[in-house]
Coordinates of C-alpha atoms and ligand atoms in Angstrom, one line a residue:
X587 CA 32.5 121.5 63.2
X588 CA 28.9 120.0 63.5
X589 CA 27.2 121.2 66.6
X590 CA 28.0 119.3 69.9
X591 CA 24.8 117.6 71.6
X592 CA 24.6 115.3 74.7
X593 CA 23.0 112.5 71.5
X594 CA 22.4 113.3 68.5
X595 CA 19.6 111.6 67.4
X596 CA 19.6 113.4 64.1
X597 CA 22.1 113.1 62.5
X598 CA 21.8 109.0 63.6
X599 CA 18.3 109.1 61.8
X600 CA 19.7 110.1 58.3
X601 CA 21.8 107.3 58.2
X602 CA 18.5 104.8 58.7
X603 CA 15.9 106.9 57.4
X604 CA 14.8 104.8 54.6
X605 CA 14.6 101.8 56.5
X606 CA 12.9 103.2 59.6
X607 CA 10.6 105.6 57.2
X608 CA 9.8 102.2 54.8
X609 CA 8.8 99.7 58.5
X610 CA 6.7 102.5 60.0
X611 CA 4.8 103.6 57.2
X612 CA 4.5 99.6 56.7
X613 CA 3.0 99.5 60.4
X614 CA 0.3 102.2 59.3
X615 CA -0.1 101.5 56.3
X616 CA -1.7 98.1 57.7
X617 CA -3.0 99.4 60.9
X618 CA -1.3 97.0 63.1
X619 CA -0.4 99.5 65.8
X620 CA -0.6 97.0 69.1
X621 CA 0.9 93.9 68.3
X622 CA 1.5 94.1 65.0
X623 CA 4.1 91.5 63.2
X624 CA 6.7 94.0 64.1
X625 CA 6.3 93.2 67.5
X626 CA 7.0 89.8 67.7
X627 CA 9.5 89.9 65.1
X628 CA 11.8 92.4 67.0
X629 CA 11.3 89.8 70.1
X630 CA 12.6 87.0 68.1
X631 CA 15.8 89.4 66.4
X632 CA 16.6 90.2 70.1
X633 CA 16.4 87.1 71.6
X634 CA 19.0 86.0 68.8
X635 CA 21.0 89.0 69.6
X636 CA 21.1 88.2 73.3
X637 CA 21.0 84.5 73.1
X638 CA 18.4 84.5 75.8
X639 CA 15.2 82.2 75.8
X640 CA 12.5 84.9 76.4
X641 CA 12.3 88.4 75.7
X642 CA 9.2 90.0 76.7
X643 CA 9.1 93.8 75.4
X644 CA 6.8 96.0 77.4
X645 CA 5.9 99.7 77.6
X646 CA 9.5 101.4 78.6
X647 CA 12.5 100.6 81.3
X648 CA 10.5 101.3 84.6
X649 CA 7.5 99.1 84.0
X650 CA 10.0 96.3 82.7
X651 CA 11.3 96.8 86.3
X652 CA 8.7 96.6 87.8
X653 CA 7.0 93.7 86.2
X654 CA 10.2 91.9 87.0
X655 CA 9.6 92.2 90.3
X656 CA 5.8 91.6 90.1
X657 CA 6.6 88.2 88.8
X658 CA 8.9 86.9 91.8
X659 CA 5.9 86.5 94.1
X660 CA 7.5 88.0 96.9
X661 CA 5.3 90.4 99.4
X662 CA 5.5 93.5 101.6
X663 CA 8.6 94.2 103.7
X664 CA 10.7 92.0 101.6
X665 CA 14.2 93.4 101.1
X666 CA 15.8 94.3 97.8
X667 CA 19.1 95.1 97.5
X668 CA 19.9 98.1 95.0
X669 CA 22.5 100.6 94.0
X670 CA 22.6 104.2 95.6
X671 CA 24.1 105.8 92.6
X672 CA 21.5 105.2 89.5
X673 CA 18.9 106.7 88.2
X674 CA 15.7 106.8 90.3
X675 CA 13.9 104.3 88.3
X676 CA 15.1 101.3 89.9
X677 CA 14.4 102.5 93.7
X678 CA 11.1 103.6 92.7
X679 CA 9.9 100.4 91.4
X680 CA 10.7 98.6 95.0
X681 CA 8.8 101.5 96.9
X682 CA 5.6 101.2 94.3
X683 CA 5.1 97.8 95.3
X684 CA 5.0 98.1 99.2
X685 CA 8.9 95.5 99.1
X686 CA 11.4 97.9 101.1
X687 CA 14.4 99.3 99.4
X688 CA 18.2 98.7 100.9
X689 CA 20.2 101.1 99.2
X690 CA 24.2 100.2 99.7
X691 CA 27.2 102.0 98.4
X692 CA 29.4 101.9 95.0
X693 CA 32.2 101.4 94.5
X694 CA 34.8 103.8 93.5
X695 CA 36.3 102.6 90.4
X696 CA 32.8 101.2 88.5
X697 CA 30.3 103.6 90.0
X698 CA 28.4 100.0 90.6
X699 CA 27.4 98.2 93.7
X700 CA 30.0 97.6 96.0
X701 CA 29.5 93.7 96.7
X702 CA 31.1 93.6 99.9
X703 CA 28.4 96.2 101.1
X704 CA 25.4 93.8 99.3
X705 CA 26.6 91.2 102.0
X706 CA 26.7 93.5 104.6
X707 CA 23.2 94.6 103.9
X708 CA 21.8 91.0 103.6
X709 CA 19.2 90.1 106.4
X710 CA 16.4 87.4 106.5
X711 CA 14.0 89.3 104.6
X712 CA 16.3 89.6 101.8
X713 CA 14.8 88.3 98.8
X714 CA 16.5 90.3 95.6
X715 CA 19.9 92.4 94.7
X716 CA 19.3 94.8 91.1
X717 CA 22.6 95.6 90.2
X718 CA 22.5 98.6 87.4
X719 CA 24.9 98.3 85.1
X720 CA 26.2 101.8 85.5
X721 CA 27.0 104.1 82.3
X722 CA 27.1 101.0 80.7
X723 CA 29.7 98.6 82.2
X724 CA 28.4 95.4 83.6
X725 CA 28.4 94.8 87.5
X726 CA 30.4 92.5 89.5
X727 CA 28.2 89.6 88.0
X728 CA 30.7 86.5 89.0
X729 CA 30.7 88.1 92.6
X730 CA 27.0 89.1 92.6
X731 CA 25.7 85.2 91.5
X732 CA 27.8 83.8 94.0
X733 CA 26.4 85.6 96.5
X734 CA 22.6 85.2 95.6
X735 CA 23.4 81.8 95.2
X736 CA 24.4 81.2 98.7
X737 CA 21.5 83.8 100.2
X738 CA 19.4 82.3 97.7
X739 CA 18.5 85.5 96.2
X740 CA 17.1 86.5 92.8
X741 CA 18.9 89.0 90.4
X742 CA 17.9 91.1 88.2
X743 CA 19.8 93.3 85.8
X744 CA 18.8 96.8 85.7
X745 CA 20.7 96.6 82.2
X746 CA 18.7 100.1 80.5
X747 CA 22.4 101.5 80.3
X748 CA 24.4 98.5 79.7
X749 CA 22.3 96.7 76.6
X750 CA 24.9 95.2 74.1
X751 CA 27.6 94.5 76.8
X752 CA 28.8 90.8 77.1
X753 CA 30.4 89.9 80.3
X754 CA 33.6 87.6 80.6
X755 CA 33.7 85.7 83.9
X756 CA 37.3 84.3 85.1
X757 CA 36.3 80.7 83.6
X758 CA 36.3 82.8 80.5
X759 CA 32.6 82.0 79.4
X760 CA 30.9 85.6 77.6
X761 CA 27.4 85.9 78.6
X762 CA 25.6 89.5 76.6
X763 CA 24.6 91.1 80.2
X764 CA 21.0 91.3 81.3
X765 CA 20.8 87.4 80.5
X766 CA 23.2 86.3 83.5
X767 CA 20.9 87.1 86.6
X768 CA 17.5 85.7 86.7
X769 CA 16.1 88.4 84.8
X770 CA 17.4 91.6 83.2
X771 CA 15.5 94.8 82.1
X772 CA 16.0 97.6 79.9
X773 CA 14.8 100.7 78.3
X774 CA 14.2 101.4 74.8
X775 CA 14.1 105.3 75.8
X776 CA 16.0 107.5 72.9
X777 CA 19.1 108.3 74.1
X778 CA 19.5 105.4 75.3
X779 CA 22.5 102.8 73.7
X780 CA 19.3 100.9 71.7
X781 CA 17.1 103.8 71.4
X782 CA 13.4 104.0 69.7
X783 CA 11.5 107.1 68.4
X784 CA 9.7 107.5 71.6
X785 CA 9.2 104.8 74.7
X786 CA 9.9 101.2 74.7
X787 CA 11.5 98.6 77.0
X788 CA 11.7 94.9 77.9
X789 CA 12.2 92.0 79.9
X790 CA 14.3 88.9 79.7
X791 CA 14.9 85.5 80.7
X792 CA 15.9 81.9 80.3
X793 CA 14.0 81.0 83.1
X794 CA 10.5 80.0 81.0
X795 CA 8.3 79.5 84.0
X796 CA 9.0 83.5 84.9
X797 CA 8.6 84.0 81.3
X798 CA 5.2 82.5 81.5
X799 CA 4.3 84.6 84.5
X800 CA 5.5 87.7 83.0
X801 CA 3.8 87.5 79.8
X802 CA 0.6 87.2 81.9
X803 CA 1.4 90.3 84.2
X804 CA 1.9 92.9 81.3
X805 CA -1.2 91.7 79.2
X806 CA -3.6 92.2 82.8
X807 CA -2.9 89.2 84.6
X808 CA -4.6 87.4 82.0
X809 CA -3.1 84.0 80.7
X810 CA -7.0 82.8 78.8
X811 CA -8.6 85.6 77.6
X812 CA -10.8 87.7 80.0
X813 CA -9.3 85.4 82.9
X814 CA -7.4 87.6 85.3
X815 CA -5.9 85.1 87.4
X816 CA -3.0 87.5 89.0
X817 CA -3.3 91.3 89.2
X818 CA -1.2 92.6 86.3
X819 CA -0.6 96.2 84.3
X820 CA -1.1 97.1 81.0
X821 CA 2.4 97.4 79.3
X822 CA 3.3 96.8 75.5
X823 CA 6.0 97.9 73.1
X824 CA 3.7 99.5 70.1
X825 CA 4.0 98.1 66.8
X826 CA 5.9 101.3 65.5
X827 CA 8.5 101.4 68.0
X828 CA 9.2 97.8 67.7
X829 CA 9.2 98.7 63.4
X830 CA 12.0 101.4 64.9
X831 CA 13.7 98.9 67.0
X832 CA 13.5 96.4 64.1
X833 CA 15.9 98.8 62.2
X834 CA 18.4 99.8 64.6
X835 CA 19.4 96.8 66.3
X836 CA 21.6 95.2 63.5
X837 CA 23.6 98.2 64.2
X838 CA 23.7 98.2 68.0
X839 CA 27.4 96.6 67.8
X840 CA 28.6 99.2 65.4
X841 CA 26.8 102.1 67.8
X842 CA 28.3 100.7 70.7
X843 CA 31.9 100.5 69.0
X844 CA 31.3 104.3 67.8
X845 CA 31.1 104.8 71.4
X846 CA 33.9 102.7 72.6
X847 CA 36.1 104.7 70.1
X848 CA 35.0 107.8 71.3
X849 CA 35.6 106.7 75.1
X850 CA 39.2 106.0 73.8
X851 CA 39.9 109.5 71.7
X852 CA 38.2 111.3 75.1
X853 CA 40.6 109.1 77.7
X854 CA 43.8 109.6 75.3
X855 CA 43.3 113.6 75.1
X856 CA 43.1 113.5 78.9
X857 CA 46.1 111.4 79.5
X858 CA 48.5 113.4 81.9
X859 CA 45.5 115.5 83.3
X860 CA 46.1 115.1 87.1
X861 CA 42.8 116.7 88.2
X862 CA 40.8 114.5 86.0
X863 CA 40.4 110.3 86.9
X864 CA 39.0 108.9 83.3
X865 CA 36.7 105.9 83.5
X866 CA 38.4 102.8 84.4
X867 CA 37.8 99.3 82.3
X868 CA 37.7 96.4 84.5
X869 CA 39.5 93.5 83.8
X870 CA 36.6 90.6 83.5
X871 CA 34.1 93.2 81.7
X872 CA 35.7 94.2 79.4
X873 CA 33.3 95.2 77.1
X874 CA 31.9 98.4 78.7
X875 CA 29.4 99.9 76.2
X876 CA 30.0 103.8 77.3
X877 CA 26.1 104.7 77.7
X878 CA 27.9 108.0 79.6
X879 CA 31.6 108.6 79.5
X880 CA 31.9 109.9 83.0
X881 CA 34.8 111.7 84.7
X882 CA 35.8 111.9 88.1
X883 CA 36.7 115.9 88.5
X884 CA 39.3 116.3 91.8
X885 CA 40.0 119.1 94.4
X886 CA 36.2 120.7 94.1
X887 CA 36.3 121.8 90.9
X888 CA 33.5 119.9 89.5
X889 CA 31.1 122.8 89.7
X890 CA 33.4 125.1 87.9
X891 CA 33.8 123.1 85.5
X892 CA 30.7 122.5 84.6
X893 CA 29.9 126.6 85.2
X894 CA 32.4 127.1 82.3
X895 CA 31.1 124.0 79.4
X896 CA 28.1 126.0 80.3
X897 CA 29.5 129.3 79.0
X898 CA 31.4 127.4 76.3
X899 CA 27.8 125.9 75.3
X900 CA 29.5 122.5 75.8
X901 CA 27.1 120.0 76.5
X902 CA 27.3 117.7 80.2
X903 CA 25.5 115.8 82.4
X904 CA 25.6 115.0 85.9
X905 CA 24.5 111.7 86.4
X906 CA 23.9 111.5 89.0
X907 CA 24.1 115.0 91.4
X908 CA 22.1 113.3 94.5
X909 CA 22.5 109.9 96.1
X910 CA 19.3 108.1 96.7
X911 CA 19.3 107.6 100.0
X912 CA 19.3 111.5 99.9
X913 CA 15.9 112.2 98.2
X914 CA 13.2 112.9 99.9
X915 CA 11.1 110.4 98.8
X916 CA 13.4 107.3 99.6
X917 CA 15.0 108.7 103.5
X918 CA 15.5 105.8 105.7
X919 CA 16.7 106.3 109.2
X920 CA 18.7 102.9 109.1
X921 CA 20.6 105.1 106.8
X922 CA 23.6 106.8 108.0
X923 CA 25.7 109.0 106.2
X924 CA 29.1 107.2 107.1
X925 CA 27.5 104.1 105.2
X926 CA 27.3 106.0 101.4
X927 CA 31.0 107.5 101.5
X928 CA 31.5 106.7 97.9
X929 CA 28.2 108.1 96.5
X930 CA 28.2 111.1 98.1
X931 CA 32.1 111.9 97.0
X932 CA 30.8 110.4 93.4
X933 CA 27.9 112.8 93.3
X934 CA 30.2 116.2 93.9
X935 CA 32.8 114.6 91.6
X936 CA 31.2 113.0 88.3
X937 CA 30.6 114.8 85.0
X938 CA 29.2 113.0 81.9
X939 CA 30.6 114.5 78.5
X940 CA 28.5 114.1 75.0
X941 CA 28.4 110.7 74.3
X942 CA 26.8 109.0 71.1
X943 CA 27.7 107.0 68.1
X944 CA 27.7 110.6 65.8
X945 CA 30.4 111.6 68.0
X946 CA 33.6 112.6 65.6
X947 CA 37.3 113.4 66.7
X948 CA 37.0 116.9 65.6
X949 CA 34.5 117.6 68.5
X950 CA 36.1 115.6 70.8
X951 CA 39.5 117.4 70.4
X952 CA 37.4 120.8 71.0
X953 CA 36.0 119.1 73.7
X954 CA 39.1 118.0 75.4
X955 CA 40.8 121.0 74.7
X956 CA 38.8 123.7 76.3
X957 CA 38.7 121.5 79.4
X958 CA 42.4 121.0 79.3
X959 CA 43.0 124.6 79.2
X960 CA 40.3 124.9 81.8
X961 CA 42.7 123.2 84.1
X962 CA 45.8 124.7 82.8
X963 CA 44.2 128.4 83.1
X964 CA 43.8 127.6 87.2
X965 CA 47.2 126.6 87.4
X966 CA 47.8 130.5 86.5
Ligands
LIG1600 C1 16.7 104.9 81.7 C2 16.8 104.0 82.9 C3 15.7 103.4 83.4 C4 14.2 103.7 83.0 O1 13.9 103.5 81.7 P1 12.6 104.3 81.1 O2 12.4 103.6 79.8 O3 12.9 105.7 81.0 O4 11.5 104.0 82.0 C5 15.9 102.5 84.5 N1 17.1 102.3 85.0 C6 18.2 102.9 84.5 C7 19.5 102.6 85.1 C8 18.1 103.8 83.4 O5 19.2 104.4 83.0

């Protein structure tokens, strides 16, 4: 059996390596390492991929959250709505630029924001909800646009886990997510479902007047040449990456079905497993794109669990182990503990198991079967 690994990013390259080796060595070879040709042609593959208006790659996930936020003109003490179960990233952001964050609750089936708890949180200040679209399944987007609609609120998609997902709302209309809200993000980071050889991310829209802005914010505010007219960052997607990303995309469906097929070997081995709740599909978004396949481990034995894959040399994550609203760095005292049931139970109950597109069944029967004897074994 082929070593297990969380990704397995090798094994991935030898199946591109001519074609990545052949568009890098092209970048180099004509020195066009800031943006090159490669650059703007990977913009133009992906907006065809996503059938959105306006991609704008930048430097990785973060700043392409923070940019998107840049660009809404809103200023200091203005609310934003966001997810207490995700990675930092997308709280940080807020904080950096002086706007306060509302963290709110999950909920229990999706690990994404409870919608019900978004209205709760909404006050006059209010001016944006970023919905993450957790381990790779899309948000309650029909729920979340009707209520930015009536509050008037922006959205955007934090969709760095989710890229290559399309959403089906009720009317039956499939929109690829990160192009529903007003403007969706991602990372190009490595493991990540599109990953490059190092850091990369972007920004998109149909909304061409943000476009405008947010081409202006990652090149220095400038929108003429040496004219900063709004206080920007420096953020770009290098020529190489983009050469990388060039590459991989046309496979992004095939990586995400790899997944998806490994999601459904993982959740048939553990059929019958009362201790373990598998990750559950919802109805109108379908198409979950398994960034993480992520278990719900009952009675407490989460840690255990993960004490013996450790001994087993069986690779996990825990994604995530603390709830925002519990770092140090983002404490609020509006926050009360009674308020983030869900994240808090999530945090002492989720376990992510290796999840790429190299994944085969022979590792995934291991897999499932030490952790089903696990179980068994404590029965004893
Ligand atoms: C990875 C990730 C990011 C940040 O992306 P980077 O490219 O690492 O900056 C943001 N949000 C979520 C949900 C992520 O998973």
């Amino acid at each position: 059996m082929k070593k297990i690994q969380m990704v397995d990013l090798q094994t991935q390259y030898k199946f591109i390596k001519d074609k990545v080796d052949s568009s890098v060595l092209e970048v180099m070879q004509n020195g066009t390492f800031i943006n090159g040709p490669s650059v703007s042609e990977f913009q133009g593959n992906l907006e065809s991929y996503l059938n959105v208006k306006h991609v704008i790659p930048c430097a990785n996930g973060t700043d392409a959250l923070q940019i998107a936020l840049m660009s809404l003109g809103l200023k200091p003490g203005d609310e934003i709505i966001t997810s207490d179960f995700t990675f930092a990233a997308t709280v940080e952001v807020i904080a950096l630029l002086n706007l306060t964050p509302v963290l709110v609750d999950v909920d229990i089936e999706t690990f994404n924001i409870d919608c019900e708890k978004v209205v709760q949180a909404i006050t006059p200040k209010t001016k944006a909800i970023i919905p993450v679209h957790l381990f790779g399944q899309v948000a309650n987007m029909e729920e979340l646009i009707r209520i930015s609609k009536i509050h008037n609120l922006f959205l955007i998609e934090d969709n760095a886990q989710g890229i290559g997902s399309t959403y089906e709302f009720l009317n039956k209309t499939k929109i690829k997510s990160g192009t529903i809200g007003d403007i969706g993000t991602t990372s190009f980071f490595p493991s990540k479902n599109l990953g490059c050889f190092g850091d990369g991310g972007a920004i998109f829209t149909n909304n061409s007047d943000l476009a405008h802005t947010i081409r202006g914010i990652v090149n220095h505010g400038m929108y003429k040449r040496y004219h900063h007219d709004v206080v920007g960052v420096n953020s770009r997607l290098d020529s190489i990456q983009a050469a990388v990303l060039n590459s991989k995309l046309p496979l992004l469906d095939f990586y995400n079905e790899r997944r998806k097929q490994a999601s459904l070997l993982y959740s048939q081995r553990f059929d019958g497993n009362e201790y373990l709740i598998t990750p559950i599909v919802k109805g109108n978004c379908q198409s979950h794109v398994f960034h993480q396949y992520t278990l719900r481990v009952l009675n407490g034995m989460r840690d255990d669990l993960a004490d013996y894959l450790s001994d087993l040399k069986i690779p996990f994550g825990i994604y995530y182990p603390i709830p925002l609203h519990r770092q140090k760095a983002y404490v609020d005292i509006r926050y009360k503990e009674e308020d983030f049931k869900i994240s808090n139970l999530m945090s002492e109950q989720v376990i992510s198991l290796p999840m790429h597109s190299e994944l085969d069944e022979n590792q995934i029967d291991f897999i499932c079967e030490k952790i089903n004897k696990f179980f068994k074994d404590q029965e004893n």
